[in-house]
Amino acid sequence: MSTAPATALAWAAADPYAAALRAGRGPLFLRRCDGWLLPLEVERWCARADAVDRDVLDRCEGAVLDVGCGPGRLVAELAARGRVVLGIDVSEAAVDQTVRLGGQALRRSVFEPLPGEGRWDTVLLMDGNIGIGGDPRALLDRVAELLRPGGLLIAETAPVDIDERAQVRVVDLTDPHGADDPFPWARLGTPALLRYARDWTRAGQWTAGGRCFTALRSRSRRIPSSSAEPPKRTAVISSQRARNTSAGRPVADR
């Protein structure tokens, strides 16, 4: 299985990120080595799901895996609708906040073993998370392993035509010590995403509220690896455990 340890470890140890999530506000940025800054929308992430988010969630099918769930607004919204949903994030602060909102979440990288591999109906890569690991093609391959054949990926892309890979840091400009180790990240516009999605079928493309989204369907049947077993209890947050329903759908239940 592919791994992205640099990204996972950097986000997991990102004190400025954790502090911002706990406070519910920024300012917080991703900074490239050349000094260029990308603002992170902490306030929006920590708020309730907005109209644009809810439209995305209306398009989700079946059991949903939210990759890089952050403080859990999407997981909480789907849970409130009675949907089967699990969030994953490498940040302990993000997972804790998701659980406090009533969602279910694991502190886990998308490149680590996950419950329900090969059986998720929808995977979400929102808020720029198509950049996780700095290798979009590897991330798409991993998501295809997580989805059932014909499953749906909904990805939020950059609102410009860009295909960039860079080493970045999470920084808080108000704190002279508020920076962490660099890690690989990518920024993709929709055209770039579609170029990487060679083994996918385009299922939709739309813009709302200045944000851009692409829906893709997995085409090839992929055999789940043996790592698809549910995680052990020690890896599950708040004594939640992963299990499968009799219909074979992945859920995380108490």
PDB file of C-alpha atoms in Angstrom:
ATOM      1  CA  MET A   1       0.000   0.000   0.000  1.00  0.00           C
ATOM      2  CA  SER A   2       1.147   3.528  -0.750  1.00  0.00           C
ATOM      3  CA  THR A   3       2.143   5.714   2.154  1.00  0.00           C
ATOM      4  CA  ALA A   4       2.523   9.441   2.686  1.00  0.00           C
ATOM      5  CA  PRO A   5       4.274   9.633   6.066  1.00  0.00           C
ATOM      6  CA  ALA A   6       5.663  13.158   5.655  1.00  0.00           C
ATOM      7  CA  THR A   7       2.226  14.671   5.115  1.00  0.00           C
ATOM      8  CA  ALA A   8       0.533  12.662   7.837  1.00  0.00           C
ATOM      9  CA  LEU A   9       3.188  13.349  10.433  1.00  0.00           C
ATOM     10  CA  ALA A  10       3.351  17.053   9.628  1.00  0.00           C
ATOM     11  CA  TRP A  11      -0.387  17.626   9.894  1.00  0.00           C
ATOM     12  CA  ALA A  12      -0.663  15.422  12.967  1.00  0.00           C
ATOM     13  CA  ALA A  13       1.989  17.491  14.741  1.00  0.00           C
ATOM     14  CA  ALA A  14       0.854  20.875  13.414  1.00  0.00           C
ATOM     15  CA  ASP A  15       0.418  22.867  16.603  1.00  0.00           C
ATOM     16  CA  PRO A  16      -0.782  26.031  14.788  1.00  0.00           C
ATOM     17  CA  TYR A  17      -3.432  23.957  13.016  1.00  0.00           C
ATOM     18  CA  ALA A  18      -4.606  22.316  16.234  1.00  0.00           C
ATOM     19  CA  ALA A  19      -4.682  25.667  18.038  1.00  0.00           C
ATOM     20  CA  ALA A  20      -6.705  27.258  15.239  1.00  0.00           C
ATOM     21  CA  LEU A  21      -9.258  24.433  15.226  1.00  0.00           C
ATOM     22  CA  ARG A  22      -9.683  24.636  18.988  1.00  0.00           C
ATOM     23  CA  ALA A  23     -10.146  28.422  18.774  1.00  0.00           C
ATOM     24  CA  GLY A  24     -12.388  28.137  15.721  1.00  0.00           C
ATOM     25  CA  ARG A  25     -10.501  30.869  13.849  1.00  0.00           C
ATOM     26  CA  GLY A  26      -7.281  31.810  12.082  1.00  0.00           C
ATOM     27  CA  PRO A  27      -5.341  33.383  10.627  1.00  0.00           C
ATOM     28  CA  LEU A  28      -3.624  30.255   9.332  1.00  0.00           C
ATOM     29  CA  PHE A  29      -1.750  29.619   6.091  1.00  0.00           C
ATOM     30  CA  LEU A  30       0.104  27.078   4.019  1.00  0.00           C
ATOM     31  CA  ARG A  31       3.457  28.649   3.157  1.00  0.00           C
ATOM     32  CA  ARG A  32       5.647  27.535   0.286  1.00  0.00           C
ATOM     33  CA  CYS A  33       9.417  27.625   0.576  1.00  0.00           C
ATOM     34  CA  ASP A  34       9.446  30.776  -1.589  1.00  0.00           C
ATOM     35  CA  GLY A  35       7.231  32.559   0.965  1.00  0.00           C
ATOM     36  CA  TRP A  36       3.974  32.421  -1.001  1.00  0.00           C
ATOM     37  CA  LEU A  37       0.965  32.034   1.325  1.00  0.00           C
ATOM     38  CA  LEU A  38      -2.313  30.167   0.858  1.00  0.00           C
ATOM     39  CA  PRO A  39      -4.948  31.256   3.416  1.00  0.00           C
ATOM     40  CA  LEU A  40      -6.768  28.400   5.158  1.00  0.00           C
ATOM     41  CA  GLU A  41     -10.481  28.954   5.752  1.00  0.00           C
ATOM     42  CA  VAL A  42     -10.523  27.908   9.389  1.00  0.00           C
ATOM     43  CA  GLU A  43     -13.665  29.861  10.291  1.00  0.00           C
ATOM     44  CA  ARG A  44     -15.666  28.190   7.501  1.00  0.00           C
ATOM     45  CA  TRP A  45     -14.327  24.760   8.395  1.00  0.00           C
ATOM     46  CA  CYS A  46     -15.311  25.237  12.046  1.00  0.00           C
ATOM     47  CA  ALA A  47     -18.803  26.533  11.247  1.00  0.00           C
ATOM     48  CA  ARG A  48     -21.857  24.488  10.347  1.00  0.00           C
ATOM     49  CA  ALA A  49     -22.148  23.114   6.831  1.00  0.00           C
ATOM     50  CA  ASP A  50     -23.256  25.951   4.565  1.00  0.00           C
ATOM     51  CA  ALA A  51     -25.537  25.884   1.514  1.00  0.00           C
ATOM     52  CA  VAL A  52     -22.693  24.937  -0.829  1.00  0.00           C
ATOM     53  CA  ASP A  53     -21.641  22.099   1.478  1.00  0.00           C
ATOM     54  CA  ARG A  54     -25.206  20.845   1.784  1.00  0.00           C
ATOM     55  CA  ASP A  55     -25.595  20.736  -1.988  1.00  0.00           C
ATOM     56  CA  VAL A  56     -22.476  18.547  -2.164  1.00  0.00           C
ATOM     57  CA  LEU A  57     -23.832  16.277   0.554  1.00  0.00           C
ATOM     58  CA  ASP A  58     -27.146  15.971  -1.301  1.00  0.00           C
ATOM     59  CA  ARG A  59     -25.175  14.354  -4.131  1.00  0.00           C
ATOM     60  CA  CYS A  60     -23.526  11.736  -1.911  1.00  0.00           C
ATOM     61  CA  GLU A  61     -24.588   8.123  -2.273  1.00  0.00           C
ATOM     62  CA  GLY A  62     -24.819   5.437   0.394  1.00  0.00           C
ATOM     63  CA  ALA A  63     -22.078   5.186   2.994  1.00  0.00           C
ATOM     64  CA  VAL A  64     -19.722   8.185   2.940  1.00  0.00           C
ATOM     65  CA  LEU A  65     -16.028   8.457   3.883  1.00  0.00           C
ATOM     66  CA  ASP A  66     -14.851  12.040   4.436  1.00  0.00           C
ATOM     67  CA  VAL A  67     -11.072  12.108   3.902  1.00  0.00           C
ATOM     68  CA  GLY A  68      -9.397  14.941   5.795  1.00  0.00           C
ATOM     69  CA  CYS A  69     -12.623  15.700   7.650  1.00  0.00           C
ATOM     70  CA  GLY A  70     -11.115  18.553   9.687  1.00  0.00           C
ATOM     71  CA  PRO A  71     -13.340  19.689  12.571  1.00  0.00           C
ATOM     72  CA  GLY A  72     -16.218  17.645  11.201  1.00  0.00           C
ATOM     73  CA  ARG A  73     -18.888  19.947   9.776  1.00  0.00           C
ATOM     74  CA  LEU A  74     -19.682  17.582   6.885  1.00  0.00           C
ATOM     75  CA  VAL A  75     -19.587  14.432   8.989  1.00  0.00           C
ATOM     76  CA  ALA A  76     -21.885  16.041  11.558  1.00  0.00           C
ATOM     77  CA  GLU A  77     -24.335  17.199   8.890  1.00  0.00           C
ATOM     78  CA  LEU A  78     -24.543  13.756   7.305  1.00  0.00           C
ATOM     79  CA  ALA A  79     -24.889  12.098  10.705  1.00  0.00           C
ATOM     80  CA  ALA A  80     -27.758  14.447  11.543  1.00  0.00           C
ATOM     81  CA  ARG A  81     -29.463  13.270   8.350  1.00  0.00           C
ATOM     82  CA  GLY A  82     -29.157   9.690   9.556  1.00  0.00           C
ATOM     83  CA  ARG A  83     -26.540   8.786   6.966  1.00  0.00           C
ATOM     84  CA  VAL A  84     -23.736   6.261   7.438  1.00  0.00           C
ATOM     85  CA  VAL A  85     -20.586   8.396   7.522  1.00  0.00           C
ATOM     86  CA  LEU A  86     -17.047   8.228   8.860  1.00  0.00           C
ATOM     87  CA  GLY A  87     -14.456  10.994   8.929  1.00  0.00           C
ATOM     88  CA  ILE A  88     -10.713  10.436   8.970  1.00  0.00           C
ATOM     89  CA  ASP A  89      -8.033  12.990   9.784  1.00  0.00           C
ATOM     90  CA  VAL A  90      -4.443  12.850  11.012  1.00  0.00           C
ATOM     91  CA  SER A  91      -5.054  15.725  13.446  1.00  0.00           C
ATOM     92  CA  GLU A  92      -6.147  14.725  16.934  1.00  0.00           C
ATOM     93  CA  ALA A  93      -7.798  18.133  17.414  1.00  0.00           C
ATOM     94  CA  ALA A  94      -9.832  17.643  14.222  1.00  0.00           C
ATOM     95  CA  VAL A  95     -11.004  14.181  15.233  1.00  0.00           C
ATOM     96  CA  ASP A  96     -11.902  15.344  18.754  1.00  0.00           C
ATOM     97  CA  GLN A  97     -13.979  18.201  17.356  1.00  0.00           C
ATOM     98  CA  THR A  98     -15.775  15.895  14.912  1.00  0.00           C
ATOM     99  CA  VAL A  99     -16.723  13.554  17.752  1.00  0.00           C
ATOM    100  CA  ARG A 100     -17.926  16.488  19.874  1.00  0.00           C
ATOM    101  CA  LEU A 101     -20.247  17.489  17.030  1.00  0.00           C
ATOM    102  CA  GLY A 102     -21.820  14.043  17.066  1.00  0.00           C
ATOM    103  CA  GLY A 103     -19.932  12.511  14.158  1.00  0.00           C
ATOM    104  CA  GLN A 104     -17.719   9.458  14.047  1.00  0.00           C
ATOM    105  CA  ALA A 105     -14.064   9.810  13.142  1.00  0.00           C
ATOM    106  CA  LEU A 106     -10.727   8.023  13.222  1.00  0.00           C
ATOM    107  CA  ARG A 107      -7.294   9.548  13.572  1.00  0.00           C
ATOM    108  CA  ARG A 108      -5.898   7.970  10.458  1.00  0.00           C
ATOM    109  CA  SER A 109      -4.161   8.852   7.189  1.00  0.00           C
ATOM    110  CA  VAL A 110      -5.946   7.917   3.984  1.00  0.00           C
ATOM    111  CA  PHE A 111      -2.845   5.878   3.086  1.00  0.00           C
ATOM    112  CA  GLU A 112      -3.144   3.719   6.209  1.00  0.00           C
ATOM    113  CA  PRO A 113      -5.464   0.699   6.589  1.00  0.00           C
ATOM    114  CA  LEU A 114      -9.090   1.831   6.916  1.00  0.00           C
ATOM    115  CA  PRO A 115     -12.377   0.127   7.736  1.00  0.00           C
ATOM    116  CA  GLY A 116     -14.592  -0.860   4.833  1.00  0.00           C
ATOM    117  CA  GLU A 117     -11.940  -0.744   2.116  1.00  0.00           C
ATOM    118  CA  GLY A 118     -13.488  -1.472  -1.269  1.00  0.00           C
ATOM    119  CA  ARG A 119     -17.038  -0.953   0.027  1.00  0.00           C
ATOM    120  CA  TRP A 120     -17.551   2.794   0.472  1.00  0.00           C
ATOM    121  CA  ASP A 121     -20.200   4.278  -1.810  1.00  0.00           C
ATOM    122  CA  THR A 122     -18.876   7.856  -1.714  1.00  0.00           C
ATOM    123  CA  VAL A 123     -15.534   9.398  -0.800  1.00  0.00           C
ATOM    124  CA  LEU A 124     -15.214  13.145  -0.188  1.00  0.00           C
ATOM    125  CA  LEU A 125     -12.042  15.166  -0.810  1.00  0.00           C
ATOM    126  CA  MET A 126     -13.212  18.636   0.172  1.00  0.00           C
ATOM    127  CA  ASP A 127     -11.456  21.892   1.118  1.00  0.00           C
ATOM    128  CA  GLY A 128      -8.410  21.273  -1.050  1.00  0.00           C
ATOM    129  CA  ASN A 129      -7.813  17.738   0.197  1.00  0.00           C
ATOM    130  CA  ILE A 130      -7.139  16.565  -3.355  1.00  0.00           C
ATOM    131  CA  GLY A 131      -3.669  17.883  -2.449  1.00  0.00           C
ATOM    132  CA  ILE A 132      -3.034  15.315   0.293  1.00  0.00           C
ATOM    133  CA  GLY A 133       0.353  13.670  -0.159  1.00  0.00           C
ATOM    134  CA  GLY A 134       1.433  15.936  -3.011  1.00  0.00           C
ATOM    135  CA  ASP A 135       0.777  13.178  -5.577  1.00  0.00           C
ATOM    136  CA  PRO A 136      -2.744  13.405  -7.047  1.00  0.00           C
ATOM    137  CA  ARG A 137      -2.475  10.241  -9.106  1.00  0.00           C
ATOM    138  CA  ALA A 138      -1.417   8.185  -6.069  1.00  0.00           C
ATOM    139  CA  LEU A 139      -4.271   9.674  -4.049  1.00  0.00           C
ATOM    140  CA  LEU A 140      -6.810   8.854  -6.764  1.00  0.00           C
ATOM    141  CA  ASP A 141      -5.506   5.290  -6.911  1.00  0.00           C
ATOM    142  CA  ARG A 142      -5.900   5.008  -3.149  1.00  0.00           C
ATOM    143  CA  VAL A 143      -9.441   6.385  -3.233  1.00  0.00           C
ATOM    144  CA  ALA A 144     -10.327   3.833  -5.917  1.00  0.00           C
ATOM    145  CA  GLU A 145      -9.196   1.107  -3.498  1.00  0.00           C
ATOM    146  CA  LEU A 146     -11.562   2.486  -0.866  1.00  0.00           C
ATOM    147  CA  LEU A 147     -14.625   2.769  -3.101  1.00  0.00           C
ATOM    148  CA  ARG A 148     -16.867  -0.021  -4.296  1.00  0.00           C
ATOM    149  CA  PRO A 149     -16.775  -0.547  -8.086  1.00  0.00           C
ATOM    150  CA  GLY A 150     -18.760   2.316  -9.588  1.00  0.00           C
ATOM    151  CA  GLY A 151     -18.433   4.311  -6.365  1.00  0.00           C
ATOM    152  CA  LEU A 152     -18.474   8.102  -6.334  1.00  0.00           C
ATOM    153  CA  LEU A 153     -15.653  10.523  -5.572  1.00  0.00           C
ATOM    154  CA  ILE A 154     -16.527  14.178  -5.021  1.00  0.00           C
ATOM    155  CA  ALA A 155     -13.460  16.419  -5.010  1.00  0.00           C
ATOM    156  CA  GLU A 156     -13.198  20.157  -4.475  1.00  0.00           C
ATOM    157  CA  THR A 157     -10.656  21.720  -6.818  1.00  0.00           C
ATOM    158  CA  ALA A 158      -8.913  25.080  -6.919  1.00  0.00           C
ATOM    159  CA  PRO A 159     -10.967  27.834  -8.615  1.00  0.00           C
ATOM    160  CA  VAL A 160      -8.132  28.415 -11.101  1.00  0.00           C
ATOM    161  CA  ASP A 161      -6.466  26.224 -13.718  1.00  0.00           C
ATOM    162  CA  ILE A 162      -3.429  25.069 -11.757  1.00  0.00           C
ATOM    163  CA  ASP A 163      -1.359  21.916 -11.360  1.00  0.00           C
ATOM    164  CA  GLU A 164       1.174  22.564  -8.629  1.00  0.00           C
ATOM    165  CA  ARG A 165       3.183  20.422  -6.252  1.00  0.00           C
ATOM    166  CA  ALA A 166       5.193  22.038  -3.490  1.00  0.00           C
ATOM    167  CA  GLN A 167       6.664  21.614  -0.048  1.00  0.00           C
ATOM    168  CA  VAL A 168       4.584  23.662   2.385  1.00  0.00           C
ATOM    169  CA  ARG A 169       4.356  24.431   6.091  1.00  0.00           C
ATOM    170  CA  VAL A 170       1.354  25.250   8.284  1.00  0.00           C
ATOM    171  CA  VAL A 171       2.038  28.714   9.700  1.00  0.00           C
ATOM    172  CA  ASP A 172       0.435  31.200  12.064  1.00  0.00           C
ATOM    173  CA  LEU A 173       1.884  34.594  11.167  1.00  0.00           C
ATOM    174  CA  THR A 174       0.941  36.040  14.561  1.00  0.00           C
ATOM    175  CA  ASP A 175       3.261  33.552  16.284  1.00  0.00           C
ATOM    176  CA  PRO A 176       6.980  33.778  15.419  1.00  0.00           C
ATOM    177  CA  HIS A 177       7.316  30.120  16.379  1.00  0.00           C
ATOM    178  CA  GLY A 178       4.074  29.107  14.667  1.00  0.00           C
ATOM    179  CA  ALA A 179       5.432  26.935  11.866  1.00  0.00           C
ATOM    180  CA  ASP A 180       5.913  23.218  11.458  1.00  0.00           C
ATOM    181  CA  ASP A 181       7.992  20.835   9.382  1.00  0.00           C
ATOM    182  CA  PRO A 182       7.496  21.018   5.595  1.00  0.00           C
ATOM    183  CA  PHE A 183       5.425  18.388   3.839  1.00  0.00           C
ATOM    184  CA  PRO A 184       4.308  17.711   0.236  1.00  0.00           C
ATOM    185  CA  TRP A 185       1.068  19.248  -0.991  1.00  0.00           C
ATOM    186  CA  ALA A 186      -0.647  19.754  -4.330  1.00  0.00           C
ATOM    187  CA  ARG A 187      -3.065  22.298  -5.736  1.00  0.00           C
ATOM    188  CA  LEU A 188      -5.234  21.201  -8.671  1.00  0.00           C
ATOM    189  CA  GLY A 189      -7.786  22.924 -10.815  1.00  0.00           C
ATOM    190  CA  THR A 190     -10.480  20.847 -12.470  1.00  0.00           C
ATOM    191  CA  PRO A 191      -8.604  20.395 -15.797  1.00  0.00           C
ATOM    192  CA  ALA A 192      -5.583  18.985 -13.954  1.00  0.00           C
ATOM    193  CA  LEU A 193      -7.738  16.643 -11.878  1.00  0.00           C
ATOM    194  CA  LEU A 194      -9.387  15.282 -15.001  1.00  0.00           C
ATOM    195  CA  ARG A 195      -5.993  14.651 -16.591  1.00  0.00           C
ATOM    196  CA  TYR A 196      -4.945  12.549 -13.598  1.00  0.00           C
ATOM    197  CA  ALA A 197      -8.279  10.690 -13.460  1.00  0.00           C
ATOM    198  CA  ARG A 198      -7.518   8.392 -16.383  1.00  0.00           C
ATOM    199  CA  ASP A 199      -9.210   5.371 -14.811  1.00  0.00           C
ATOM    200  CA  TRP A 200     -12.318   7.268 -13.770  1.00  0.00           C
ATOM    201  CA  THR A 201     -15.574   8.278 -15.456  1.00  0.00           C
ATOM    202  CA  ARG A 202     -16.633  11.906 -15.198  1.00  0.00           C
ATOM    203  CA  ALA A 203     -19.951  12.126 -13.322  1.00  0.00           C
ATOM    204  CA  GLY A 204     -20.403  15.859 -12.849  1.00  0.00           C
ATOM    205  CA  GLN A 205     -18.754  19.246 -12.616  1.00  0.00           C
ATOM    206  CA  TRP A 206     -20.121  22.420 -11.023  1.00  0.00           C
ATOM    207  CA  THR A 207     -19.283  25.710  -9.350  1.00  0.00           C
ATOM    208  CA  ALA A 208     -21.109  27.240  -6.379  1.00  0.00           C
ATOM    209  CA  GLY A 209     -20.233  30.068  -4.037  1.00  0.00           C
ATOM    210  CA  GLY A 210     -16.908  30.572  -5.775  1.00  0.00           C
ATOM    211  CA  ARG A 211     -15.947  26.939  -5.120  1.00  0.00           C
ATOM    212  CA  CYS A 212     -15.383  24.250  -7.761  1.00  0.00           C
ATOM    213  CA  PHE A 213     -16.307  20.583  -7.600  1.00  0.00           C
ATOM    214  CA  THR A 214     -15.845  17.490  -9.727  1.00  0.00           C
ATOM    215  CA  ALA A 215     -17.605  14.144  -9.351  1.00  0.00           C
ATOM    216  CA  LEU A 216     -15.918  11.006 -10.665  1.00  0.00           C
ATOM    217  CA  ARG A 217     -16.906   7.337 -10.731  1.00  0.00           C
ATOM    218  CA  SER A 218     -14.465   4.499 -10.313  1.00  0.00           C
ATOM    219  CA  ARG A 219     -14.527   2.152 -13.271  1.00  0.00           C
ATOM    220  CA  SER A 220     -12.189  -0.756 -12.676  1.00  0.00           C
ATOM    221  CA  ARG A 221     -12.868  -3.390 -10.061  1.00  0.00           C
ATOM    222  CA  ARG A 222     -10.090  -3.360  -7.492  1.00  0.00           C
ATOM    223  CA  ILE A 223      -9.514  -6.193  -5.077  1.00  0.00           C
ATOM    224  CA  PRO A 224      -9.365  -4.873  -1.491  1.00  0.00           C
ATOM    225  CA  SER A 225      -6.093  -5.662   0.240  1.00  0.00           C
ATOM    226  CA  SER A 226      -5.885  -7.715   3.414  1.00  0.00           C
ATOM    227  CA  SER A 227      -5.419  -4.432   5.284  1.00  0.00           C
ATOM    228  CA  ALA A 228      -9.149  -3.779   4.879  1.00  0.00           C
ATOM    229  CA  GLU A 229      -9.824  -5.328   8.265  1.00  0.00           C
ATOM    230  CA  PRO A 230     -11.468  -2.982  10.784  1.00  0.00           C
ATOM    231  CA  PRO A 231      -8.998  -1.150  13.045  1.00  0.00           C
ATOM    232  CA  LYS A 232      -8.334  -2.400  16.525  1.00  0.00           C
ATOM    233  CA  ARG A 233     -10.164  -0.675  19.375  1.00  0.00           C
ATOM    234  CA  THR A 234      -7.027   1.185  20.450  1.00  0.00           C
ATOM    235  CA  ALA A 235      -7.027   3.069  17.142  1.00  0.00           C
ATOM    236  CA  VAL A 236     -10.666   4.138  17.385  1.00  0.00           C
ATOM    237  CA  ILE A 237     -11.762   7.413  18.888  1.00  0.00           C
ATOM    238  CA  SER A 238     -14.166   7.528  21.843  1.00  0.00           C
ATOM    239  CA  SER A 239     -14.516   3.740  22.041  1.00  0.00           C
ATOM    240  CA  GLN A 240     -16.160   3.682  18.613  1.00  0.00           C
ATOM    241  CA  ARG A 241     -15.471   0.581  16.606  1.00  0.00           C
ATOM    242  CA  ALA A 242     -15.750  -0.234  12.944  1.00  0.00           C
ATOM    243  CA  ARG A 243     -18.024  -2.995  11.772  1.00  0.00           C
ATOM    244  CA  ASN A 244     -19.864  -4.138   8.640  1.00  0.00           C
ATOM    245  CA  THR A 245     -23.602  -4.435   8.240  1.00  0.00           C
ATOM    246  CA  SER A 246     -25.136  -7.620   6.934  1.00  0.00           C
ATOM    247  CA  ALA A 247     -25.469  -5.824   3.583  1.00  0.00           C
ATOM    248  CA  GLY A 248     -21.726  -5.350   3.466  1.00  0.00           C
ATOM    249  CA  ARG A 249     -21.818  -1.576   3.895  1.00  0.00           C
ATOM    250  CA  PRO A 250     -19.050  -0.081   6.031  1.00  0.00           C
ATOM    251  CA  VAL A 251     -20.121   1.745   9.146  1.00  0.00           C
ATOM    252  CA  ALA A 252     -18.550   2.935  12.342  1.00  0.00           C
ATOM    253  CA  ASP A 253     -20.817   2.209  15.262  1.00  0.00           C
ATOM    254  CA  ARG A 254     -20.626   2.332  19.039  1.00  0.00           C
TER     255      ARG A 254
END
